[in-house]
Amino acid sequence: MARPRKPLLSTDRIVRAARELVDTEGLAALSTRRLAAELGVSGPSLYNHFRTKDEILEAVADSVSAQVDLSMFENLGQDAGRDWRTALHDWAVSYRAALRDHPNIVPVLARGPGRRPAGLRLADAVYGAMVDAGWPAAQATSIGALMRYFIMGSALGSFAGGFVDDASAYDPADYPHLGQAHLLADQQEKIDERAFETGLRALLDGLGEQFARVNHEPPAKAGGDGVEQVR
């Protein structure tokens, strides 16, 4: 019987394998030798697609950026049920979900988009939507930056997961307000999700007040058009 043919080596196949390796074992585990072994090929064959390991990491990072939904920025303002605040909210949730699924690549993404196509499309979509919504160009740039800081920061680690589940670590004589801290780790996902939503609402409420001042409009009340959808 003929031996089954190995799948042809391709850029997409290399990136998928590298992403899985980074996801499961971290950035330090990725090397061209290890990746070639995972793919069942010789190391030099990778260089037909990528010149260096750093190029592979950049491609992995961009593949994660490509998972972020940008459709909420399309035709912004023409849909009466969607404004720039709800669009930013929905984008932030999608962005955080992508980073949460691939936390080990976040340090690479945190360096900025560089020349990565998906990362640049993401930046272009956010900036363009804010300018189209009526934000001055300089402030649109600042909004893109602050949202990135907030989302990236939330993905770099878990607040709740940073506390040990040993009650004896929190002696009330030393930490009188941490009597329940040992319970946080068990509710990690709920606490982290709630913290993200709380921070995101605060950011959007603050930006809404700034937008009103920039455009000489009365500030929107909590629960008004657009704001209610992010609460």
PDB file of N, CA, C and O in Angstrom, residues 73 84 88 91-92 95 109-110 112-113 119 122-131 135-152 203-204 207 210:
ATOM      1  N   PHE A  73     -18.056  48.368  13.105  1.00  0.00           N
ATOM      2  CA  PHE A  73     -17.651  49.696  12.657  1.00  0.00           C
ATOM      3  C   PHE A  73     -18.145  50.014  11.250  1.00  0.00           C
ATOM      4  O   PHE A  73     -17.969  51.130  10.767  1.00  0.00           O
ATOM      5  N   TRP A  84     -21.116  55.101  18.174  1.00  0.00           N
ATOM      6  CA  TRP A  84     -19.695  54.800  18.361  1.00  0.00           C
ATOM      7  C   TRP A  84     -19.421  54.140  19.700  1.00  0.00           C
ATOM      8  O   TRP A  84     -18.495  53.342  19.819  1.00  0.00           O
ATOM      9  N   LEU A  88     -17.657  50.562  20.030  1.00  0.00           N
ATOM     10  CA  LEU A  88     -16.427  50.380  20.800  1.00  0.00           C
ATOM     11  C   LEU A  88     -16.587  49.274  21.834  1.00  0.00           C
ATOM     12  O   LEU A  88     -15.672  48.473  22.050  1.00  0.00           O
ATOM     13  N   TRP A  91     -16.606  45.850  20.044  1.00  0.00           N
ATOM     14  CA  TRP A  91     -15.259  45.567  19.559  1.00  0.00           C
ATOM     15  C   TRP A  91     -14.335  45.168  20.714  1.00  0.00           C
ATOM     16  O   TRP A  91     -13.570  44.214  20.596  1.00  0.00           O
ATOM     17  N   ALA A  92     -14.417  45.895  21.823  1.00  0.00           N
ATOM     18  CA  ALA A  92     -13.568  45.592  22.976  1.00  0.00           C
ATOM     19  C   ALA A  92     -13.843  44.195  23.501  1.00  0.00           C
ATOM     20  O   ALA A  92     -12.906  43.464  23.877  1.00  0.00           O
ATOM     21  N   TYR A  95     -12.302  41.752  21.030  1.00  0.00           N
ATOM     22  CA  TYR A  95     -10.845  41.822  21.127  1.00  0.00           C
ATOM     23  C   TYR A  95     -10.364  41.062  22.366  1.00  0.00           C
ATOM     24  O   TYR A  95      -9.441  40.244  22.298  1.00  0.00           O
ATOM     25  N   LEU A 109       1.719  41.010  20.813  1.00  0.00           N
ATOM     26  CA  LEU A 109       0.713  41.964  20.347  1.00  0.00           C
ATOM     27  C   LEU A 109       0.864  43.309  21.035  1.00  0.00           C
ATOM     28  O   LEU A 109       0.595  44.362  20.430  1.00  0.00           O
ATOM     29  N   ALA A 110       1.289  43.304  22.279  1.00  0.00           N
ATOM     30  CA  ALA A 110       1.402  44.547  23.045  1.00  0.00           C
ATOM     31  C   ALA A 110       2.457  45.483  22.481  1.00  0.00           C
ATOM     32  O   ALA A 110       2.458  46.679  22.795  1.00  0.00           O
ATOM     33  N   GLY A 112       2.561  46.477  19.568  1.00  0.00           N
ATOM     34  CA  GLY A 112       1.942  47.286  18.527  1.00  0.00           C
ATOM     35  C   GLY A 112       1.834  46.520  17.228  1.00  0.00           C
ATOM     36  O   GLY A 112       2.422  45.445  17.072  1.00  0.00           O
ATOM     37  N   PRO A 113       1.098  47.060  16.249  1.00  0.00           N
ATOM     38  CA  PRO A 113       0.834  46.323  15.013  1.00  0.00           C
ATOM     39  C   PRO A 113       2.027  46.210  14.080  1.00  0.00           C
ATOM     40  O   PRO A 113       2.070  45.303  13.250  1.00  0.00           O
ATOM     41  N   GLY A 119      -3.427  43.546  12.176  1.00  0.00           N
ATOM     42  CA  GLY A 119      -3.294  44.539  13.228  1.00  0.00           C
ATOM     43  C   GLY A 119      -3.495  45.954  12.710  1.00  0.00           C
ATOM     44  O   GLY A 119      -4.108  46.803  13.372  1.00  0.00           O
ATOM     45  N   LEU A 122      -7.161  46.548  12.012  1.00  0.00           N
ATOM     46  CA  LEU A 122      -7.844  46.796  13.277  1.00  0.00           C
ATOM     47  C   LEU A 122      -7.677  48.263  13.690  1.00  0.00           C
ATOM     48  O   LEU A 122      -8.656  48.939  14.019  1.00  0.00           O
ATOM     49  N   ALA A 123      -6.443  48.755  13.662  1.00  0.00           N
ATOM     50  CA  ALA A 123      -6.181  50.147  14.033  1.00  0.00           C
ATOM     51  C   ALA A 123      -6.903  51.113  13.099  1.00  0.00           C
ATOM     52  O   ALA A 123      -7.467  52.121  13.529  1.00  0.00           O
ATOM     53  N   ASP A 124      -6.907  50.797  11.814  1.00  0.00           N
ATOM     54  CA  ASP A 124      -7.552  51.648  10.819  1.00  0.00           C
ATOM     55  C   ASP A 124      -9.057  51.709  11.051  1.00  0.00           C
ATOM     56  O   ASP A 124      -9.673  52.774  10.947  1.00  0.00           O
ATOM     57  N   ALA A 125      -9.654  50.559  11.384  1.00  0.00           N
ATOM     58  CA  ALA A 125     -11.102  50.501  11.590  1.00  0.00           C
ATOM     59  C   ALA A 125     -11.526  51.345  12.789  1.00  0.00           C
ATOM     60  O   ALA A 125     -12.506  52.096  12.723  1.00  0.00           O
ATOM     61  N   VAL A 126     -10.786  51.233  13.893  1.00  0.00           N
ATOM     62  CA  VAL A 126     -11.141  51.984  15.100  1.00  0.00           C
ATOM     63  C   VAL A 126     -10.951  53.480  14.868  1.00  0.00           C
ATOM     64  O   VAL A 126     -11.846  54.285  15.153  1.00  0.00           O
ATOM     65  N   TYR A 127      -9.802  53.855  14.351  1.00  0.00           N
ATOM     66  CA  TYR A 127      -9.527  55.274  14.116  1.00  0.00           C
ATOM     67  C   TYR A 127     -10.531  55.863  13.131  1.00  0.00           C
ATOM     68  O   TYR A 127     -11.106  56.934  13.376  1.00  0.00           O
ATOM     69  N   GLY A 128     -10.757  55.165  12.020  1.00  0.00           N
ATOM     70  CA  GLY A 128     -11.688  55.679  11.017  1.00  0.00           C
ATOM     71  C   GLY A 128     -13.093  55.843  11.558  1.00  0.00           C
ATOM     72  O   GLY A 128     -13.782  56.831  11.265  1.00  0.00           O
ATOM     73  N   ALA A 129     -13.532  54.880  12.366  1.00  0.00           N
ATOM     74  CA  ALA A 129     -14.885  54.956  12.926  1.00  0.00           C
ATOM     75  C   ALA A 129     -15.027  56.138  13.876  1.00  0.00           C
ATOM     76  O   ALA A 129     -16.059  56.815  13.893  1.00  0.00           O
ATOM     77  N   MET A 130     -13.996  56.395  14.679  1.00  0.00           N
ATOM     78  CA  MET A 130     -14.071  57.506  15.622  1.00  0.00           C
ATOM     79  C   MET A 130     -14.072  58.848  14.886  1.00  0.00           C
ATOM     80  O   MET A 130     -14.829  59.760  15.247  1.00  0.00           O
ATOM     81  N   VAL A 131     -13.255  58.980  13.863  1.00  0.00           N
ATOM     82  CA  VAL A 131     -13.246  60.221  13.084  1.00  0.00           C
ATOM     83  C   VAL A 131     -14.588  60.418  12.391  1.00  0.00           C
ATOM     84  O   VAL A 131     -15.163  61.515  12.402  1.00  0.00           O
ATOM     85  N   TRP A 135     -15.226  62.589  16.206  1.00  0.00           N
ATOM     86  CA  TRP A 135     -14.086  62.869  17.065  1.00  0.00           C
ATOM     87  C   TRP A 135     -12.988  63.548  16.269  1.00  0.00           C
ATOM     88  O   TRP A 135     -12.720  63.160  15.136  1.00  0.00           O
ATOM     89  N   PRO A 136     -12.322  64.563  16.846  1.00  0.00           N
ATOM     90  CA  PRO A 136     -11.141  65.131  16.190  1.00  0.00           C
ATOM     91  C   PRO A 136     -10.065  64.055  16.022  1.00  0.00           C
ATOM     92  O   PRO A 136      -9.985  63.109  16.821  1.00  0.00           O
ATOM     93  N   ALA A 137      -9.233  64.203  15.009  1.00  0.00           N
ATOM     94  CA  ALA A 137      -8.251  63.170  14.677  1.00  0.00           C
ATOM     95  C   ALA A 137      -7.336  62.833  15.854  1.00  0.00           C
ATOM     96  O   ALA A 137      -7.067  61.660  16.131  1.00  0.00           O
ATOM     97  N   ALA A 138      -6.854  63.858  16.551  1.00  0.00           N
ATOM     98  CA  ALA A 138      -5.927  63.607  17.664  1.00  0.00           C
ATOM     99  C   ALA A 138      -6.599  62.797  18.768  1.00  0.00           C
ATOM    100  O   ALA A 138      -5.990  61.889  19.345  1.00  0.00           O
ATOM    101  N   GLN A 139      -7.858  63.116  19.056  1.00  0.00           N
ATOM    102  CA  GLN A 139      -8.560  62.389  20.110  1.00  0.00           C
ATOM    103  C   GLN A 139      -8.948  60.984  19.663  1.00  0.00           C
ATOM    104  O   GLN A 139      -8.994  60.053  20.472  1.00  0.00           O
ATOM    105  N   ALA A 140      -9.208  60.827  18.366  1.00  0.00           N
ATOM    106  CA  ALA A 140      -9.486  59.485  17.843  1.00  0.00           C
ATOM    107  C   ALA A 140      -8.270  58.592  18.032  1.00  0.00           C
ATOM    108  O   ALA A 140      -8.396  57.411  18.371  1.00  0.00           O
ATOM    109  N   THR A 141      -7.087  59.158  17.819  1.00  0.00           N
ATOM    110  CA  THR A 141      -5.854  58.406  18.050  1.00  0.00           C
ATOM    111  C   THR A 141      -5.735  58.021  19.520  1.00  0.00           C
ATOM    112  O   THR A 141      -5.379  56.883  19.860  1.00  0.00           O
ATOM    113  N   SER A 142      -6.037  58.963  20.407  1.00  0.00           N
ATOM    114  CA  SER A 142      -5.947  58.688  21.842  1.00  0.00           C
ATOM    115  C   SER A 142      -6.939  57.620  22.272  1.00  0.00           C
ATOM    116  O   SER A 142      -6.631  56.791  23.135  1.00  0.00           O
ATOM    117  N   ILE A 143      -8.118  57.621  21.677  1.00  0.00           N
ATOM    118  CA  ILE A 143      -9.124  56.607  22.024  1.00  0.00           C
ATOM    119  C   ILE A 143      -8.627  55.221  21.630  1.00  0.00           C
ATOM    120  O   ILE A 143      -8.734  54.262  22.401  1.00  0.00           O
ATOM    121  N   GLY A 144      -8.068  55.111  20.424  1.00  0.00           N
ATOM    122  CA  GLY A 144      -7.531  53.825  20.007  1.00  0.00           C
ATOM    123  C   GLY A 144      -6.447  53.348  20.954  1.00  0.00           C
ATOM    124  O   GLY A 144      -6.389  52.161  21.312  1.00  0.00           O
ATOM    125  N   ALA A 145      -5.595  54.277  21.397  1.00  0.00           N
ATOM    126  CA  ALA A 145      -4.502  53.916  22.308  1.00  0.00           C
ATOM    127  C   ALA A 145      -5.029  53.483  23.669  1.00  0.00           C
ATOM    128  O   ALA A 145      -4.630  52.441  24.205  1.00  0.00           O
ATOM    129  N   LEU A 146      -5.943  54.272  24.243  1.00  0.00           N
ATOM    130  CA  LEU A 146      -6.399  53.944  25.608  1.00  0.00           C
ATOM    131  C   LEU A 146      -7.207  52.647  25.626  1.00  0.00           C
ATOM    132  O   LEU A 146      -7.119  51.868  26.583  1.00  0.00           O
ATOM    133  N   MET A 147      -7.971  52.406  24.581  1.00  0.00           N
ATOM    134  CA  MET A 147      -8.717  51.148  24.525  1.00  0.00           C
ATOM    135  C   MET A 147      -7.758  49.963  24.424  1.00  0.00           C
ATOM    136  O   MET A 147      -7.962  48.919  25.057  1.00  0.00           O
ATOM    137  N   ARG A 148      -6.705  50.139  23.648  1.00  0.00           N
ATOM    138  CA  ARG A 148      -5.712  49.079  23.519  1.00  0.00           C
ATOM    139  C   ARG A 148      -5.017  48.825  24.851  1.00  0.00           C
ATOM    140  O   ARG A 148      -4.803  47.674  25.240  1.00  0.00           O
ATOM    141  N   TYR A 149      -4.650  49.896  25.567  1.00  0.00           N
ATOM    142  CA  TYR A 149      -4.029  49.727  26.882  1.00  0.00           C
ATOM    143  C   TYR A 149      -4.957  48.926  27.806  1.00  0.00           C
ATOM    144  O   TYR A 149      -4.530  47.999  28.500  1.00  0.00           O
ATOM    145  N   PHE A 150      -6.212  49.311  27.815  1.00  0.00           N
ATOM    146  CA  PHE A 150      -7.170  48.689  28.725  1.00  0.00           C
ATOM    147  C   PHE A 150      -7.386  47.215  28.385  1.00  0.00           C
ATOM    148  O   PHE A 150      -7.351  46.345  29.260  1.00  0.00           O
ATOM    149  N   ILE A 151      -7.597  46.925  27.107  1.00  0.00           N
ATOM    150  CA  ILE A 151      -7.890  45.553  26.700  1.00  0.00           C
ATOM    151  C   ILE A 151      -6.668  44.662  26.877  1.00  0.00           C
ATOM    152  O   ILE A 151      -6.760  43.544  27.399  1.00  0.00           O
ATOM    153  N   MET A 152      -5.515  45.155  26.442  1.00  0.00           N
ATOM    154  CA  MET A 152      -4.286  44.377  26.593  1.00  0.00           C
ATOM    155  C   MET A 152      -3.996  44.105  28.069  1.00  0.00           C
ATOM    156  O   MET A 152      -3.634  42.991  28.462  1.00  0.00           O
ATOM    157  N   LEU A 203     -14.991  53.758  31.082  1.00  0.00           N
ATOM    158  CA  LEU A 203     -14.298  54.389  29.958  1.00  0.00           C
ATOM    159  C   LEU A 203     -15.291  55.004  28.976  1.00  0.00           C
ATOM    160  O   LEU A 203     -15.133  56.148  28.542  1.00  0.00           O
ATOM    161  N   LEU A 204     -16.314  54.239  28.622  1.00  0.00           N
ATOM    162  CA  LEU A 204     -17.279  54.717  27.640  1.00  0.00           C
ATOM    163  C   LEU A 204     -18.100  55.885  28.181  1.00  0.00           C
ATOM    164  O   LEU A 204     -18.411  56.829  27.439  1.00  0.00           O
ATOM    165  N   LEU A 207     -15.798  58.872  28.011  1.00  0.00           N
ATOM    166  CA  LEU A 207     -15.643  59.319  26.630  1.00  0.00           C
ATOM    167  C   LEU A 207     -16.908  59.995  26.130  1.00  0.00           C
ATOM    168  O   LEU A 207     -16.846  60.961  25.353  1.00  0.00           O
ATOM    169  N   GLN A 210     -16.788  63.531  27.245  1.00  0.00           N
ATOM    170  CA  GLN A 210     -15.822  64.291  26.434  1.00  0.00           C
ATOM    171  C   GLN A 210     -16.389  64.586  25.053  1.00  0.00           C
ATOM    172  O   GLN A 210     -16.215  65.696  24.527  1.00  0.00           O
TER     173      GLN A 210
END
